[in-house]
Amino acid sequence: MPAIAVIGGGINGVMSAWTLARAGHTVTLFERDTLISHTSQASSKLLHGGLRYLENGEIALVRRALADRDWWLAQNSKLASPLAICLPLYRHARRSRWQLKAGLWLYDHLAGHSALPRHAFVPPAALLQNGDRLCPHQLLGGYRYYDAQMDDARLGLWAAQQARTAGVSLNEHALVSRINCDGSLQLGGQRLQFDAIVNACGPWAERLLTESQIASPLMLDTVRGSHIVLDRPLSQGYLLEVTGERRVVFVLPWQGQTLIGTTEQRQAPDAPVACSDAEAIYLLRLYNDYFPPASETEICGRYAGIRPLLKSARDPNRAQREHALITQGRLLSVFGGKWTTSPSLAREVALCVEQQLRT
Ligand SMILES: Cc1cc2nc3c(=O)[nH]c(=O)nc-3n(C[C@H](O)[C@H](O)[C@H](O)COP(=O)(O)OP(=O)(O)OC[C@H]3O[C@@H](n4cnc5c(N)ncnc54)[C@H](O)[C@@H]3O)c2cc1C
């Protein structure tokens, strides 16, 4: 059986390893820290098609992500569950009612025969009844649509357990310092030989290539995203426009509290990853524009992660969320990739590896 090395124990590495093992390969995964301990446990906890990506024309990505969202819901209903999200409509909003309606219609259409309810208009009186105390000033009503929420850290570890059961050898605290296009890699003082290597290092994928003196055909834009947590309950999710900006931010119920995110700040992948005070204040201001004001002292948690985005736009908000797979000899590198779409990404990885092994 061909021996495959997967480097990186985030969700994309774990799902790739699991899928390759199910395809009959002998798979060894190397993670320099612990499994699901970086970007994949610092997400907005959404399994979603990505409604806002429709504005960037990423129709194929949204369709695939919606199918993957439903796959996760079918796999583990304890750690992934449907979530109602409200898009309130204010008189002064940037996006018109008809823009939202068109986007949601397309979103439902792309979801095909999903079991999740389709979007619906909610009149203002009904919107204000749920105890969340959304600002009523100039509120015209809102749309409710459905995506899913997950416990990213636990669901990722569940996937790792499935990979282990399928025969993957999972190695933590295993830093790979060099990879080569002939399928060999350097782990500590050892040189190990494989039939193929999958570089699934997320935000660090390009750096591993550079450190291995392999020209990287694509560039990654590493963009920090931060969240804050308020100790206030919330009955449903909200997708809210940032005042004066095109950006939208999620305000979500999370373990009896309120999760608010995210931001987009370019940073080097090796700089410390933490939510800055400026980001926390930015997110708190957004919250305070829509809900009864909370003070900084009410922030009871904050975290940050780095998105591995394909370099595609000056403004990271407009950057593509698609991934790319690049083959160089016996080496396959994964650039980008959402949490939600890791199952379909993993299937693509398995197909590419099959092709590599045939040549
Ligand atoms: C703020 C934020 C919010 C997000 N929200 C969502 C969301 O709600 N829904 C969604 O679908 N997506 C979301 N995403 C995107 C998603 O979280 C990421 O795209 C995804 O987690 C990336 O997973 P990964 O496996 O590629 O990277 P990572 O999880 O970062 O894993 C890469 C792993 O490689 C390891 N590694 C690196 N170098 C080496 C080496 N040399 N040797 C061994 N191991 C190495 C690292 O230690 C790391 O564990 C969000 C991203 C951010 C930043």
Short mmCIF file of C-alpha atoms and ligand atoms in Angstrom, two decimals:
data_model
loop_
_atom_site.label_atom_id
_atom_site.label_comp_id
_atom_site.label_asym_id
_atom_site.label_seq_id
_atom_site.Cartn_x
_atom_site.Cartn_y
_atom_site.Cartn_z
CA MET A 1 0.00 0.00 0.00
CA PRO A 2 1.37 3.46 -0.85
CA ALA A 3 2.64 5.40 2.17
CA ILE A 4 1.42 8.99 2.42
CA ALA A 5 2.62 11.69 4.84
CA VAL A 6 0.22 14.48 5.77
CA ILE A 7 1.83 17.49 7.44
CA GLY A 8 -0.45 19.63 9.60
CA GLY A 9 -3.06 18.50 12.12
CA GLY A 10 -5.65 21.21 11.50
CA ILE A 11 -9.02 20.28 10.03
CA ASN A 12 -7.71 20.16 6.45
CA GLY A 13 -4.84 17.82 7.35
CA VAL A 14 -7.05 15.61 9.52
CA MET A 15 -9.81 15.31 6.91
CA SER A 16 -7.26 14.65 4.14
CA ALA A 17 -5.60 11.94 6.24
CA TRP A 18 -8.95 10.30 7.06
CA THR A 19 -10.05 10.33 3.40
CA LEU A 20 -6.72 8.95 2.16
CA ALA A 21 -6.86 6.14 4.75
CA ARG A 22 -10.38 5.23 3.65
CA ALA A 23 -9.07 5.06 0.08
CA GLY A 24 -6.68 2.33 1.22
CA HIS A 25 -3.42 4.23 1.79
CA THR A 26 -1.07 3.94 4.74
CA VAL A 27 -1.21 7.44 6.20
CA THR A 28 1.04 9.13 8.75
CA LEU A 29 0.12 12.61 9.98
CA PHE A 30 2.70 14.95 11.56
CA GLU A 31 1.56 17.90 13.69
CA ARG A 32 4.20 20.15 15.27
CA ASP A 33 1.94 21.03 18.26
CA THR A 34 -1.31 19.26 19.15
CA LEU A 35 -4.19 18.35 16.84
CA ILE A 36 -6.73 21.13 16.04
CA SER A 37 -4.82 23.64 18.15
CA HIS A 38 -4.38 26.54 15.70
CA THR A 39 -6.72 28.16 13.15
CA SER A 40 -9.15 25.25 13.26
CA GLN A 41 -10.13 25.94 16.87
CA ALA A 42 -10.30 29.74 16.50
CA SER A 43 -13.11 29.98 13.96
CA SER A 44 -16.54 31.63 14.18
CA LYS A 45 -17.89 28.09 14.86
CA LEU A 46 -20.05 28.19 11.74
CA LEU A 47 -20.61 25.39 9.28
CA HIS A 48 -21.90 27.57 6.51
CA GLY A 49 -22.16 28.16 2.80
CA GLY A 50 -20.90 31.70 3.33
CA LEU A 51 -23.80 33.97 2.39
CA ARG A 52 -21.52 36.97 2.02
CA TYR A 53 -19.27 35.19 -0.52
CA LEU A 54 -22.15 35.48 -2.99
CA GLU A 55 -21.33 39.20 -3.18
CA ASN A 56 -17.86 38.22 -4.45
CA GLY A 57 -19.42 35.88 -7.04
CA GLU A 58 -18.08 32.70 -5.40
CA ILE A 59 -21.12 30.64 -6.42
CA ALA A 60 -19.33 27.29 -6.84
CA LEU A 61 -17.69 27.62 -3.41
CA VAL A 62 -21.01 28.44 -1.73
CA ARG A 63 -22.76 25.48 -3.39
CA ARG A 64 -20.00 23.10 -2.27
CA ALA A 65 -19.85 24.58 1.23
CA LEU A 66 -23.62 24.16 1.66
CA ALA A 67 -23.33 20.48 0.73
CA ASP A 68 -20.40 20.10 3.16
CA ARG A 69 -22.40 21.88 5.88
CA ASP A 70 -25.15 19.29 5.51
CA TRP A 71 -22.58 16.48 5.51
CA TRP A 72 -21.27 17.63 8.90
CA LEU A 73 -24.81 17.89 10.29
CA ALA A 74 -25.49 14.32 9.18
CA GLN A 75 -22.20 13.03 10.64
CA ASN A 76 -22.35 14.45 14.14
CA SER A 77 -25.56 16.01 15.42
CA LYS A 78 -24.08 16.44 18.92
CA LEU A 79 -21.26 18.75 17.89
CA ALA A 80 -22.99 20.40 14.89
CA SER A 81 -26.54 21.74 14.92
CA PRO A 82 -28.75 24.08 12.86
CA LEU A 83 -28.59 27.76 13.77
CA ALA A 84 -31.11 30.48 12.89
CA ILE A 85 -29.41 33.70 11.78
CA CYS A 86 -31.21 37.01 11.43
CA LEU A 87 -30.35 39.73 8.92
CA PRO A 88 -32.11 42.80 10.31
CA LEU A 89 -33.28 45.41 7.81
CA TYR A 90 -32.78 49.03 8.83
CA ARG A 91 -33.88 52.06 6.87
CA HIS A 92 -30.26 53.36 6.68
CA ALA A 93 -28.65 50.01 5.69
CA ARG A 94 -26.19 49.74 2.76
CA ARG A 95 -27.84 46.65 1.33
CA SER A 96 -31.43 47.00 0.20
CA ARG A 97 -34.21 44.61 1.10
CA TRP A 98 -34.21 43.31 -2.48
CA GLN A 99 -30.46 42.66 -2.48
CA LEU A 100 -30.84 40.59 0.68
CA LYS A 101 -33.87 38.80 -0.69
CA ALA A 102 -32.05 37.94 -3.94
CA GLY A 103 -28.98 36.69 -2.05
CA LEU A 104 -31.06 34.53 0.28
CA TRP A 105 -33.12 33.13 -2.58
CA LEU A 106 -29.90 32.10 -4.35
CA TYR A 107 -28.49 30.69 -1.08
CA ASP A 108 -31.58 28.49 -0.62
CA HIS A 109 -31.43 27.46 -4.27
CA LEU A 110 -27.74 26.48 -4.00
CA ALA A 111 -28.53 24.42 -0.87
CA GLY A 112 -30.64 22.11 -3.08
CA HIS A 113 -32.62 19.60 -1.01
CA SER A 114 -31.12 20.60 2.33
CA ALA A 115 -33.22 19.67 5.37
CA LEU A 116 -32.63 23.14 6.86
CA PRO A 117 -35.57 25.59 6.63
CA ARG A 118 -35.54 28.18 3.86
CA HIS A 119 -35.28 31.90 4.59
CA ALA A 120 -38.33 33.88 5.68
CA PHE A 121 -39.19 37.51 6.30
CA VAL A 122 -39.79 38.41 9.96
CA PRO A 123 -41.81 41.56 10.74
CA PRO A 124 -40.29 44.03 13.23
CA ALA A 125 -42.68 43.19 16.07
CA ALA A 126 -41.80 39.49 15.87
CA LEU A 127 -38.07 40.32 15.71
CA LEU A 128 -38.24 42.29 18.92
CA GLN A 129 -40.06 39.61 20.90
CA ASN A 130 -37.19 37.23 21.56
CA GLY A 131 -35.48 39.02 24.46
CA ASP A 132 -32.28 39.87 22.53
CA ARG A 133 -33.26 43.56 22.66
CA LEU A 134 -32.17 44.39 19.11
CA CYS A 135 -32.25 48.16 18.48
CA PRO A 136 -35.80 48.98 17.23
CA HIS A 137 -34.89 52.41 15.77
CA GLN A 138 -35.72 52.45 12.02
CA LEU A 139 -36.04 48.66 12.02
CA LEU A 140 -38.11 47.50 9.04
CA GLY A 141 -38.04 43.80 9.90
CA GLY A 142 -35.50 41.19 8.93
CA TYR A 143 -34.79 37.91 7.20
CA ARG A 144 -34.19 34.69 9.07
CA TYR A 145 -32.09 32.02 7.37
CA TYR A 146 -30.37 28.87 8.58
CA ASP A 147 -26.80 27.63 8.72
CA ALA A 148 -25.14 25.42 11.32
CA GLN A 149 -23.01 25.93 14.41
CA MET A 150 -20.29 23.58 15.62
CA ASP A 151 -17.87 23.14 18.45
CA ASP A 152 -14.83 23.46 16.17
CA ALA A 153 -12.23 22.08 18.61
CA ARG A 154 -14.31 19.06 19.63
CA LEU A 155 -15.64 18.33 16.13
CA GLY A 156 -12.09 18.52 14.77
CA LEU A 157 -10.90 16.05 17.42
CA TRP A 158 -13.86 13.80 16.60
CA ALA A 159 -12.70 13.79 12.95
CA ALA A 160 -9.16 12.98 14.14
CA GLN A 161 -10.56 10.02 16.09
CA GLN A 162 -12.32 8.79 12.93
CA ALA A 163 -9.00 9.11 11.09
CA ARG A 164 -7.24 7.10 13.81
CA THR A 165 -9.92 4.41 13.63
CA ALA A 166 -9.46 4.28 9.85
CA GLY A 167 -5.77 3.50 10.46
CA VAL A 168 -4.05 6.91 10.33
CA SER A 169 -0.97 7.20 12.53
CA LEU A 170 -1.38 10.59 14.25
CA ASN A 171 1.86 12.12 15.56
CA GLU A 172 1.74 15.24 17.75
CA HIS A 173 4.76 17.39 18.69
CA ALA A 174 6.27 16.28 15.38
CA LEU A 175 7.74 19.29 13.56
CA VAL A 176 8.63 18.62 9.94
CA SER A 177 11.55 20.92 9.15
CA ARG A 178 11.94 20.14 5.46
CA ILE A 179 10.00 18.51 2.65
CA ASN A 180 11.22 17.45 -0.78
CA CYS A 181 9.47 16.92 -4.11
CA ASP A 182 10.73 13.29 -4.18
CA GLY A 183 8.49 12.38 -1.20
CA SER A 184 11.13 12.58 1.53
CA LEU A 185 10.93 14.75 4.63
CA GLN A 186 13.03 15.72 7.61
CA LEU A 187 11.65 15.05 11.10
CA GLY A 188 14.14 15.90 13.85
CA GLY A 189 17.32 14.05 12.93
CA GLN A 190 15.47 11.52 10.74
CA ARG A 191 14.95 11.51 6.98
CA LEU A 192 11.74 9.64 6.14
CA GLN A 193 10.66 8.50 2.67
CA PHE A 194 7.02 8.41 1.50
CA ASP A 195 5.28 7.79 -1.80
CA ALA A 196 3.59 11.19 -1.52
CA ILE A 197 3.49 14.14 0.87
CA VAL A 198 0.50 16.41 1.55
CA ASN A 199 1.52 19.82 2.88
CA ALA A 200 -1.59 20.87 4.85
CA CYS A 201 0.09 23.43 7.11
CA GLY A 202 -2.68 26.02 6.71
CA PRO A 203 -1.23 29.53 7.20
CA TRP A 204 2.27 27.99 7.34
CA ALA A 205 2.05 26.01 4.05
CA GLU A 206 3.95 28.60 2.02
CA ARG A 207 6.60 29.00 4.74
CA LEU A 208 7.34 25.25 4.83
CA LEU A 209 7.91 25.33 1.06
CA THR A 210 10.20 28.35 1.33
CA GLU A 211 12.18 26.81 4.20
CA SER A 212 12.55 23.67 2.08
CA GLN A 213 13.93 25.79 -0.81
CA ILE A 214 10.95 24.87 -2.99
CA ALA A 215 9.54 27.74 -5.04
CA SER A 216 5.96 28.40 -3.96
CA PRO A 217 3.76 28.80 -7.06
CA LEU A 218 1.07 30.59 -5.04
CA MET A 219 1.17 33.17 -2.30
CA LEU A 220 -0.86 33.14 0.87
CA ASP A 221 -2.39 36.20 2.45
CA THR A 222 -2.33 35.51 6.18
CA VAL A 223 -5.13 37.50 7.78
CA ARG A 224 -5.87 37.51 11.49
CA GLY A 225 -9.48 37.27 12.59
CA SER A 226 -10.48 38.01 16.19
CA HIS A 227 -13.54 37.35 18.34
CA ILE A 228 -14.74 38.59 21.69
CA VAL A 229 -17.19 36.89 24.07
CA LEU A 230 -19.74 38.74 26.21
CA ASP A 231 -21.40 37.13 29.17
CA ARG A 232 -24.90 37.73 27.80
CA PRO A 233 -27.28 35.13 26.42
CA LEU A 234 -28.63 35.40 22.87
CA SER A 235 -31.55 33.53 21.29
CA GLN A 236 -30.29 33.37 17.69
CA GLY A 237 -27.45 34.53 15.45
CA TYR A 238 -27.26 37.95 13.76
CA LEU A 239 -25.35 39.04 10.68
CA LEU A 240 -24.84 42.79 11.03
CA GLU A 241 -23.43 45.55 8.85
CA VAL A 242 -20.59 47.52 10.43
CA THR A 243 -21.67 51.16 10.45
CA GLY A 244 -19.96 53.08 7.64
CA GLU A 245 -18.34 49.95 6.16
CA ARG A 246 -19.17 47.25 3.65
CA ARG A 247 -18.11 44.59 6.18
CA VAL A 248 -20.48 42.39 8.12
CA VAL A 249 -19.88 40.83 11.54
CA PHE A 250 -21.54 37.87 13.22
CA VAL A 251 -23.10 38.12 16.68
CA LEU A 252 -23.81 34.54 17.72
CA PRO A 253 -25.14 32.59 20.67
CA TRP A 254 -22.31 30.43 22.01
CA GLN A 255 -22.48 28.23 25.08
CA GLY A 256 -24.96 30.53 26.84
CA GLN A 257 -22.93 33.63 25.97
CA THR A 258 -22.50 35.94 22.96
CA LEU A 259 -19.68 35.48 20.45
CA ILE A 260 -18.83 38.48 18.24
CA GLY A 261 -16.53 38.30 15.23
CA THR A 262 -14.63 38.75 13.20
CA THR A 263 -11.95 41.19 12.07
CA GLU A 264 -9.48 41.15 9.17
CA GLN A 265 -5.93 42.24 9.97
CA ARG A 266 -2.98 41.14 7.84
CA GLN A 267 -0.17 39.68 9.92
CA ALA A 268 2.86 37.42 9.47
CA PRO A 269 1.99 33.82 10.43
CA ASP A 270 4.82 33.70 12.96
CA ALA A 271 3.86 36.84 14.89
CA PRO A 272 1.91 36.16 18.12
CA VAL A 273 -1.75 35.48 17.30
CA ALA A 274 -3.98 37.42 19.70
CA CYS A 275 -7.03 39.67 19.58
CA SER A 276 -5.70 43.23 20.02
CA ASP A 277 -7.40 45.86 22.21
CA ALA A 278 -8.27 47.83 19.06
CA GLU A 279 -10.02 44.79 17.56
CA ALA A 280 -11.91 44.12 20.80
CA ILE A 281 -13.15 47.73 20.87
CA TYR A 282 -14.10 47.58 17.17
CA LEU A 283 -16.21 44.47 17.80
CA LEU A 284 -17.74 45.89 20.98
CA ARG A 285 -18.72 49.08 19.12
CA LEU A 286 -20.44 47.04 16.44
CA TYR A 287 -22.36 45.15 19.13
CA ASN A 288 -23.28 48.38 20.91
CA ASP A 289 -24.66 49.85 17.67
CA TYR A 290 -27.34 47.13 17.66
CA PHE A 291 -27.86 45.96 21.25
CA PRO A 292 -28.04 47.56 24.72
CA PRO A 293 -24.47 48.83 25.23
CA ALA A 294 -21.95 46.61 26.98
CA SER A 295 -18.78 47.99 28.54
CA GLU A 296 -15.24 46.69 28.00
CA THR A 297 -15.34 45.10 31.44
CA GLU A 298 -18.11 42.79 30.19
CA ILE A 299 -15.76 41.15 27.67
CA CYS A 300 -15.15 37.77 29.28
CA GLY A 301 -13.16 36.13 26.53
CA ARG A 302 -11.28 36.85 23.32
CA TYR A 303 -9.35 34.79 20.79
CA ALA A 304 -7.82 35.04 17.34
CA GLY A 305 -6.71 32.85 14.46
CA ILE A 306 -5.01 33.34 11.10
CA ARG A 307 -6.88 32.68 7.87
CA PRO A 308 -4.83 31.09 5.12
CA LEU A 309 -6.27 33.00 2.13
CA LEU A 310 -5.07 32.86 -1.44
CA LYS A 311 -3.55 36.23 -2.26
CA SER A 312 -6.21 37.64 -4.56
CA ALA A 313 -7.27 41.14 -3.52
CA ARG A 314 -5.94 44.31 -1.97
CA ASP A 315 -8.78 44.27 0.58
CA PRO A 316 -8.79 40.95 2.51
CA ASN A 317 -12.58 41.29 2.84
CA ARG A 318 -12.81 40.80 -0.92
CA ALA A 319 -10.21 38.04 -1.09
CA GLN A 320 -11.33 34.72 -2.55
CA ARG A 321 -12.21 32.02 -0.04
CA GLU A 322 -11.51 29.22 -2.55
CA HIS A 323 -8.60 26.86 -2.03
CA ALA A 324 -5.99 25.63 -4.49
CA LEU A 325 -4.02 22.37 -4.64
CA ILE A 326 -0.55 22.50 -6.18
CA THR A 327 1.40 19.41 -7.21
CA GLN A 328 5.21 19.45 -7.41
CA GLY A 329 6.55 15.93 -8.06
CA ARG A 330 5.48 13.76 -5.10
CA LEU A 331 4.45 16.79 -3.09
CA LEU A 332 0.93 18.23 -2.91
CA SER A 333 0.39 21.58 -1.17
CA VAL A 334 -2.97 22.83 0.07
CA PHE A 335 -3.42 26.62 -0.11
CA GLY A 336 -6.43 28.04 1.72
CA GLY A 337 -9.59 26.12 2.57
CA LYS A 338 -12.51 26.76 4.92
CA TRP A 339 -13.34 24.62 7.97
CA THR A 340 -16.73 23.78 6.46
CA THR A 341 -15.31 22.65 3.12
CA SER A 342 -12.63 20.36 4.54
CA PRO A 343 -14.56 17.19 3.48
CA SER A 344 -14.71 18.18 -0.21
CA LEU A 345 -11.15 19.53 -0.07
CA ALA A 346 -10.04 16.17 1.34
CA ARG A 347 -11.73 14.31 -1.54
CA GLU A 348 -9.85 16.53 -4.01
CA VAL A 349 -6.60 15.84 -2.16
CA ALA A 350 -7.21 12.08 -2.42
CA LEU A 351 -7.87 12.35 -6.18
CA CYS A 352 -4.69 14.39 -6.72
CA VAL A 353 -2.63 11.92 -4.70
CA GLU A 354 -4.01 9.02 -6.80
CA GLN A 355 -2.91 10.88 -9.93
CA GLN A 356 0.54 11.57 -8.44
CA LEU A 357 0.99 7.90 -7.59
CA ARG A 358 0.13 6.87 -11.17
CA THR A 359 2.80 9.11 -12.73
C1 LIG B 1 -11.19 34.19 12.74
C2 LIG B 1 -11.55 33.08 11.82
C3 LIG B 1 -12.86 32.65 11.74
C4 LIG B 1 -13.20 31.60 10.89
N1 LIG B 1 -14.47 31.14 10.90
C5 LIG B 1 -14.81 30.11 10.11
C6 LIG B 1 -16.11 29.56 10.19
O1 LIG B 1 -16.93 29.98 11.00
N2 LIG B 1 -16.41 28.53 9.36
C7 LIG B 1 -15.51 28.04 8.46
O2 LIG B 1 -15.86 27.14 7.70
N3 LIG B 1 -14.23 28.51 8.39
C8 LIG B 1 -13.87 29.52 9.21
N4 LIG B 1 -12.59 30.00 9.20
C9 LIG B 1 -11.61 29.38 8.30
C10 LIG B 1 -11.08 28.09 8.91
O3 LIG B 1 -11.02 28.17 10.31
C11 LIG B 1 -9.68 27.80 8.39
O4 LIG B 1 -9.64 28.01 7.00
C12 LIG B 1 -9.29 26.36 8.69
O5 LIG B 1 -9.42 26.10 10.07
C13 LIG B 1 -7.85 26.13 8.25
O6 LIG B 1 -7.51 24.83 8.65
P1 LIG B 1 -6.08 24.26 8.30
O7 LIG B 1 -6.06 22.84 8.69
O8 LIG B 1 -5.75 24.58 6.87
O9 LIG B 1 -5.07 25.16 9.19
P2 LIG B 1 -4.71 25.03 10.75
O10 LIG B 1 -5.88 24.70 11.57
O11 LIG B 1 -3.95 26.25 11.12
O12 LIG B 1 -3.75 23.78 10.78
C14 LIG B 1 -2.44 23.83 10.23
C15 LIG B 1 -1.58 22.99 11.15
O13 LIG B 1 -0.29 22.79 10.56
C16 LIG B 1 0.64 22.70 11.62
N5 LIG B 1 1.99 22.92 11.09
C17 LIG B 1 2.45 24.06 10.52
N6 LIG B 1 3.74 23.88 10.15
C18 LIG B 1 4.08 22.60 10.48
C19 LIG B 1 5.27 21.83 10.33
N7 LIG B 1 6.37 22.34 9.75
N8 LIG B 1 5.29 20.54 10.79
C20 LIG B 1 4.16 20.01 11.37
N9 LIG B 1 3.01 20.71 11.53
C21 LIG B 1 2.97 21.98 11.08
C22 LIG B 1 0.18 23.79 12.58
O14 LIG B 1 0.70 23.58 13.89
C23 LIG B 1 -1.33 23.66 12.50
O15 LIG B 1 -1.85 22.85 13.53
C24 LIG B 1 -12.21 31.02 10.07
C25 LIG B 1 -10.89 31.44 10.15
C26 LIG B 1 -10.55 32.44 11.04
C27 LIG B 1 -9.13 32.85 11.18
#
